[in-house]
Amino acid sequence: MNKELFLEQLCEAAGKEAVKRNEPMKKHTTFHVGGPADYFVSPEDEQHFLAAAALCRKEGMPCYIVGNGSNLLVSEEGFRGVMMETGKGLCYIREEEGLLKAGAGIFLSTLAKEALRLSLTGLEWASGIPGTLGGAVVMNAGAYGSEIRDVLVSVRVLDLDGTVKEISAEELQLGYRSSIIPSREYIMLEAALRLPSGNRDEIKAQMEELAAKRKARQPLEYPSAGSTFKRPAGYFAGKLIEDAGLRGFRVGDAQVSEKHCGFVINRGQARADEVMDLCRQVRQRVYDAFGVELELEIKCLGDFGDREGS
Ligand code: FAD
């Protein structure tokens, strides 16, 4: 199908207002880094979302899902295909059968606030994570000893055959910052969480305490994607990086945070290749110093000259 015809059909499927051409991904990632997506689509509801996804699959057009882009590094070349954003159309919360059900595009902070309003406990740790529920399930996001897996009951996904189905949390094989969603190419539409009743004041106090901890320890004043590397068994990535003498280490405007060495930050105009170059040098120097291999936690999209991109 030619480009003009595809664009016409995409606008029909997703809604004309929902489609942008050549949209810079630096506007949609918390790193504020990344080149253009050929098409950037924010469908206004699930029906339009499914129609756009079905069109991509029918036409063999690469389709990538972005939540808040808070765990994502996109290359300077950008993405040749359709970037689908969940934050507009998959953005609701409802209570049903004793569960809290929410669209994949809902912010964790919004969900945690709703849990607080309902005096439900179990999401206090998530209130300061700047991502969506979809991104949190894909990554099995966690903090302060808790993870989304602790409260997740099931998800509704679109599979590669175009079928919408419900699958249990167990089937997702949630591990440390991982799930089977990327390898199965599922698109998560909704999740159901079981949150026990709690004491509203205690929930609120816990959220405030954790927010203060984040503010004190994390470089929230700079764009980043949170912890850049996974925690290697028996170590802390930030400590290894610090001990390798890399606090403040810089490639262009990409820098190992001076406040928290586990974070790579953007000091202003960092390019994706600078971020990747910095990450590679950090990994090499940590390996040379301690024999520990750091693995990237952030998802990398595009061509970075080797296997790190996808
Ligand atoms: P994105 O970055 O948009 O996407 C991440 C991956 O999930 C991509 O591969 C994307 O394709 C996929 N994806 C997203 N939504 C869907 C969907 N609906 N269906 C299929 N695939 C999907 N993480 C933690 O775990 N703990 C923390 O304490 C933490 N602190 C952070 C602090 C800061 C300051 C920042 C910037 C980040 C932090 N993060 C943390 C990382 C990040 O916020 C989480 O991983 C978050 O859950 C990612 O959500 P997102 O919506 O931004 O996902």
Coordinates of C-alpha atoms and ligand atoms in Angstrom, one line a residue:
M1 CA 0.0 0.0 0.0
N2 CA 1.4 3.4 -0.8
K3 CA 2.1 6.0 2.0
E4 CA -0.8 8.3 1.2
L5 CA -3.3 5.5 1.1
F6 CA -2.0 4.1 4.4
L7 CA -2.2 7.5 6.0
E8 CA -5.8 7.9 4.8
Q9 CA -6.7 4.5 6.2
L10 CA -4.9 5.2 9.5
C11 CA -6.8 8.5 9.9
E12 CA -10.1 6.6 9.3
A13 CA -9.2 3.9 11.8
A14 CA -7.7 6.0 14.6
G15 CA -9.6 9.3 14.0
K16 CA -8.1 12.2 11.9
E17 CA -7.1 14.3 14.9
A18 CA -5.3 11.3 16.5
V19 CA -2.6 11.0 13.8
K20 CA 0.6 13.0 13.5
R21 CA 3.4 12.6 10.9
N22 CA 7.1 12.7 11.7
E23 CA 6.5 13.3 15.3
P24 CA 9.8 13.7 17.4
M25 CA 9.9 11.1 20.1
K26 CA 11.9 13.4 22.3
K27 CA 8.5 15.0 23.0
H28 CA 7.2 11.6 24.2
T29 CA 10.0 10.2 26.3
T30 CA 11.1 11.4 29.8
F31 CA 14.7 11.4 28.6
H32 CA 13.7 14.1 26.1
V33 CA 15.7 12.2 23.5
G34 CA 14.8 10.5 20.2
G35 CA 14.1 11.1 16.5
P36 CA 10.8 11.1 14.6
A37 CA 8.2 8.3 14.4
D38 CA 6.8 8.1 10.9
Y39 CA 3.3 8.1 12.4
F40 CA 2.4 9.0 16.0
V41 CA -1.2 7.9 16.9
S42 CA -3.2 8.8 20.1
P43 CA -6.6 7.2 19.5
E44 CA -9.3 8.6 21.7
D45 CA -10.9 5.4 22.8
E46 CA -10.3 1.6 22.7
Q47 CA -12.3 1.1 19.6
H48 CA -10.1 3.4 17.6
F49 CA -7.0 2.0 19.2
L50 CA -8.0 -1.5 18.1
A51 CA -8.9 -0.4 14.6
A52 CA -5.5 1.3 14.2
A53 CA -3.6 -1.7 15.5
A54 CA -5.6 -4.0 13.2
L55 CA -4.7 -1.9 10.2
C56 CA -1.0 -2.0 11.1
R57 CA -1.1 -5.7 11.4
K58 CA -3.1 -6.2 8.2
E59 CA -0.6 -4.0 6.3
G60 CA 2.5 -5.4 8.0
M61 CA 3.3 -1.9 9.3
P62 CA 5.6 -2.0 12.4
C63 CA 3.7 -0.8 15.4
Y64 CA 5.2 0.1 18.8
I65 CA 3.3 1.0 21.9
V66 CA 4.4 3.9 24.1
G67 CA 2.9 4.7 27.5
N68 CA 4.7 7.7 29.1
G69 CA 8.0 6.9 27.5
S70 CA 9.6 6.8 31.0
N71 CA 11.6 3.7 30.3
L72 CA 12.4 4.2 26.7
L73 CA 15.4 5.4 24.7
V74 CA 14.6 6.0 21.0
S75 CA 17.5 6.4 18.5
E76 CA 18.1 9.6 16.6
E77 CA 16.8 8.0 13.4
G78 CA 13.5 7.5 15.1
F79 CA 11.0 4.8 14.3
R80 CA 9.9 3.7 10.8
G81 CA 6.3 2.7 11.5
V82 CA 3.3 3.6 13.8
M83 CA 3.9 4.7 17.4
M84 CA 0.7 4.1 19.3
E85 CA 0.2 6.1 22.5
T86 CA -2.1 4.6 25.2
G87 CA -2.4 7.8 27.3
K88 CA -5.5 9.2 25.7
G89 CA -7.8 6.3 24.8
L90 CA -7.0 3.7 27.4
C91 CA -7.4 6.0 30.3
Y92 CA -10.1 5.0 32.8
I93 CA -10.5 3.4 36.2
R94 CA -13.5 1.4 37.5
E95 CA -14.3 -0.8 40.4
E96 CA -15.7 -4.2 39.4
E97 CA -16.3 -7.4 41.3
G98 CA -14.0 -6.3 44.2
L99 CA -11.2 -5.4 41.7
L100 CA -9.8 -2.1 40.5
K101 CA -9.8 -2.2 36.7
A102 CA -7.9 0.4 34.7
G103 CA -6.9 1.1 31.1
A104 CA -3.3 0.6 30.2
G105 CA -2.8 4.3 29.6
I106 CA -3.6 5.5 33.1
F107 CA -0.8 7.0 35.0
L108 CA 0.4 5.1 38.1
S109 CA 0.2 8.3 40.1
T110 CA -3.5 8.7 39.1
L111 CA -4.2 5.1 39.9
A112 CA -2.5 5.4 43.3
K113 CA -4.5 8.5 44.1
E114 CA -7.7 6.7 43.3
A115 CA -6.6 3.8 45.5
L116 CA -6.0 6.3 48.3
R117 CA -9.5 7.9 47.7
L118 CA -11.0 4.4 48.1
S119 CA -8.8 3.6 51.1
L120 CA -7.2 0.7 49.2
T121 CA -3.6 -0.3 50.0
G122 CA -0.9 -1.9 47.8
L123 CA 0.0 0.9 45.4
E124 CA 1.8 3.3 47.7
W125 CA 5.2 2.4 46.2
A126 CA 3.9 3.2 42.7
S127 CA 2.6 6.7 43.4
G128 CA 5.9 8.4 42.4
I129 CA 6.7 6.3 39.3
P130 CA 6.2 8.5 36.2
G131 CA 4.8 5.7 34.0
T132 CA 1.5 4.2 32.9
L133 CA -0.1 1.0 34.1
G134 CA 0.7 -0.7 30.7
G135 CA 4.4 0.2 31.0
A136 CA 4.4 -1.0 34.7
V137 CA 3.0 -4.4 33.8
V138 CA 5.3 -4.9 30.8
M139 CA 8.3 -4.0 33.0
N140 CA 6.9 -5.5 36.2
A141 CA 7.7 -2.1 37.8
G142 CA 8.5 -2.0 41.4
A143 CA 10.0 0.0 44.2
Y144 CA 10.8 -0.2 47.9
G145 CA 10.3 -3.9 48.1
S146 CA 7.0 -4.1 46.1
E147 CA 6.1 -4.8 42.5
I148 CA 3.1 -4.6 40.3
R149 CA 3.0 -8.4 40.3
D150 CA 2.0 -8.3 44.0
V151 CA -1.4 -6.8 43.2
L152 CA -2.0 -7.8 39.6
V153 CA -4.8 -10.4 38.9
S154 CA -5.2 -10.4 35.2
V155 CA -4.8 -8.3 32.0
R156 CA -6.8 -7.9 28.8
V157 CA -4.6 -7.9 25.8
L158 CA -4.7 -7.8 22.0
D159 CA -2.7 -10.7 20.6
L160 CA -0.9 -11.1 17.3
D161 CA -4.0 -12.8 15.7
G162 CA -6.1 -9.7 16.5
T163 CA -8.0 -11.5 19.3
V164 CA -8.7 -9.6 22.5
K165 CA -8.3 -12.0 25.4
E166 CA -7.9 -12.0 29.2
I167 CA -4.9 -13.7 30.6
S168 CA -3.9 -14.2 34.3
A169 CA -1.0 -12.5 36.0
E170 CA 0.7 -16.0 36.4
E171 CA 0.7 -16.5 32.6
L172 CA 2.6 -13.2 32.2
Q173 CA 5.6 -14.7 34.0
L174 CA 6.4 -11.5 35.7
G175 CA 10.1 -11.4 36.8
Y176 CA 12.5 -8.7 37.8
R177 CA 11.6 -5.9 35.4
S178 CA 10.3 -8.3 32.8
S179 CA 7.2 -10.1 31.5
I180 CA 6.4 -12.1 28.4
I181 CA 4.4 -9.2 26.8
P182 CA 7.2 -8.0 24.5
S183 CA 8.1 -11.5 23.2
R184 CA 4.5 -12.4 22.6
E185 CA 3.9 -8.9 21.0
Y186 CA 0.8 -8.5 23.1
I187 CA -0.7 -5.0 23.4
M188 CA -2.0 -4.6 26.9
L189 CA -5.4 -2.8 27.0
E190 CA -6.5 -3.1 30.6
A191 CA -5.4 -4.6 34.0
A192 CA -7.3 -5.8 37.0
L193 CA -5.7 -5.3 40.4
R194 CA -6.7 -6.7 43.8
L195 CA -6.0 -4.1 46.5
P196 CA -7.0 -4.8 50.1
S197 CA -8.7 -2.2 52.3
G198 CA -6.4 -0.1 54.4
N199 CA -6.3 2.9 56.6
R200 CA -6.5 6.1 54.5
D201 CA -4.2 8.2 56.7
E202 CA -1.6 5.4 56.8
I203 CA -1.7 5.0 53.0
K204 CA -1.3 8.8 52.5
A205 CA 1.5 9.0 55.0
Q206 CA 3.3 6.1 53.3
M207 CA 3.0 7.8 49.9
E208 CA 4.3 11.1 51.3
E209 CA 7.3 9.4 52.9
L210 CA 8.2 7.6 49.7
A211 CA 7.8 10.8 47.6
A212 CA 10.2 12.6 50.0
K213 CA 12.7 9.7 49.7
R214 CA 12.6 9.9 45.9
K215 CA 13.0 13.7 45.9
A216 CA 16.0 13.4 48.3
R217 CA 17.8 10.6 46.4
Q218 CA 16.8 10.9 42.7
P219 CA 17.8 13.6 40.2
L220 CA 14.2 14.4 39.4
E221 CA 15.3 17.9 38.3
Y222 CA 16.8 16.4 35.1
P223 CA 15.2 14.3 32.3
S224 CA 16.0 10.6 32.6
A225 CA 14.4 7.2 32.3
G226 CA 14.9 6.3 36.0
S227 CA 17.4 3.5 36.9
T228 CA 19.2 2.9 33.6
F229 CA 20.6 -0.5 34.5
K230 CA 19.0 -3.5 36.2
R231 CA 20.3 -4.5 39.7
P232 CA 22.8 -7.3 39.2
A233 CA 22.4 -10.2 41.7
G234 CA 24.2 -9.3 44.9
Y235 CA 25.0 -5.7 43.9
F236 CA 23.6 -2.3 43.3
A237 CA 24.2 -0.8 39.9
G238 CA 24.6 2.7 41.3
K239 CA 27.2 1.7 43.8
L240 CA 29.2 -0.3 41.2
I241 CA 29.2 2.8 38.9
E242 CA 30.2 5.1 41.7
D243 CA 33.0 2.7 42.8
A244 CA 34.3 2.6 39.3
G245 CA 34.9 6.3 39.5
L246 CA 32.1 7.3 37.2
R247 CA 30.0 9.7 39.2
G248 CA 29.3 12.7 36.9
F249 CA 31.0 10.9 33.9
R250 CA 29.8 12.6 30.8
V251 CA 29.4 12.0 27.0
G252 CA 28.2 15.2 25.4
D253 CA 25.1 16.1 27.4
A254 CA 24.4 12.6 28.7
Q255 CA 25.7 12.2 32.2
V256 CA 25.9 9.7 35.1
S257 CA 24.0 11.6 37.7
E258 CA 26.1 13.1 40.5
K259 CA 23.1 12.6 42.9
H260 CA 22.4 8.9 42.0
C261 CA 24.9 7.1 39.9
G262 CA 22.3 4.5 38.8
F263 CA 20.6 7.3 36.8
V264 CA 21.8 8.5 33.4
I265 CA 20.5 12.1 32.9
N266 CA 20.1 14.5 30.1
R267 CA 21.9 17.7 30.9
G268 CA 20.1 19.6 28.1
Q269 CA 20.6 18.5 24.5
A270 CA 21.7 14.9 24.9
R271 CA 21.4 12.7 21.8
A272 CA 20.4 9.1 21.9
D273 CA 23.8 8.0 20.6
E274 CA 25.5 9.9 23.4
V275 CA 23.3 8.2 26.0
M276 CA 24.1 4.8 24.4
D277 CA 27.8 5.5 24.2
L278 CA 27.8 6.6 27.9
C279 CA 26.0 3.4 28.8
R280 CA 28.4 1.2 26.9
Q281 CA 31.4 2.9 28.5
V282 CA 29.9 2.5 32.0
R283 CA 29.2 -1.2 31.4
Q284 CA 32.8 -1.7 30.1
R285 CA 34.4 0.1 33.0
V286 CA 32.2 -1.6 35.7
Y287 CA 33.1 -4.9 34.0
D288 CA 36.8 -4.1 34.0
A289 CA 36.8 -3.0 37.6
F290 CA 34.5 -5.7 39.2
G291 CA 33.8 -8.4 36.5
V292 CA 30.1 -7.6 36.8
E293 CA 28.0 -7.3 33.7
L294 CA 25.4 -4.5 33.9
E295 CA 22.3 -5.1 31.9
L296 CA 20.2 -2.2 30.6
E297 CA 16.8 -1.8 32.2
I298 CA 15.6 0.8 29.8
K299 CA 14.1 -0.3 26.5
C300 CA 16.0 0.8 23.4
L301 CA 14.2 1.3 20.2
G302 CA 16.0 1.8 16.8
D303 CA 19.4 1.3 15.5
F304 CA 22.3 1.8 17.9
G305 CA 24.8 -0.1 15.9
D306 CA 24.5 -3.4 17.7
R307 CA 22.1 -5.7 19.5
E308 CA 21.0 -3.2 22.1
G309 CA 18.3 -1.6 19.8
S310 CA 15.3 -3.5 18.6
Ligands
FAD1 P1 7.1 3.2 28.4 O1 8.5 3.7 28.7 O2 6.3 4.0 27.5 O3 7.2 1.8 27.8 C1 8.1 0.8 28.4 C2 7.9 -0.5 27.6 O4 6.6 -1.0 27.7 C3 8.1 -0.3 26.0 O5 8.7 -1.4 25.5 C4 6.6 -0.2 25.5 O6 6.5 -0.7 24.2 C5 5.9 -1.2 26.5 N1 4.5 -0.8 26.7 C6 4.0 0.3 27.4 N2 2.7 0.2 27.4 C7 2.3 -1.0 26.8 C8 1.1 -1.6 26.5 N3 -0.1 -1.0 26.9 N4 1.1 -2.8 25.8 C9 2.3 -3.3 25.4 N5 3.5 -2.8 25.6 C10 3.5 -1.6 26.3 N6 10.6 2.0 37.3 C11 10.4 1.1 38.3 O7 10.1 -0.1 38.1 N7 10.5 1.6 39.6 C12 10.8 2.9 39.9 O8 11.0 3.2 41.1 C13 11.0 3.8 38.8 N8 11.3 5.1 39.1 C14 11.5 5.9 38.0 C15 11.8 7.3 38.3 C16 12.0 8.1 37.2 C17 12.4 9.6 37.5 C18 11.8 7.7 35.9 C19 11.9 8.7 34.7 C20 11.5 6.4 35.6 C21 11.3 5.5 36.7 N9 11.0 4.1 36.4 C22 10.9 3.3 37.5 C23 10.9 3.6 35.1 C24 9.5 3.7 34.5 O9 8.8 4.8 35.0 C25 8.7 2.4 34.7 O10 9.3 1.3 34.1 C26 7.3 2.6 34.1 O11 6.5 1.5 34.5 C27 7.3 2.6 32.5 O12 6.0 3.1 32.1 P2 5.8 3.9 30.8 O13 4.3 4.0 30.6 O14 6.5 5.1 30.8 O15 6.4 2.9 29.7

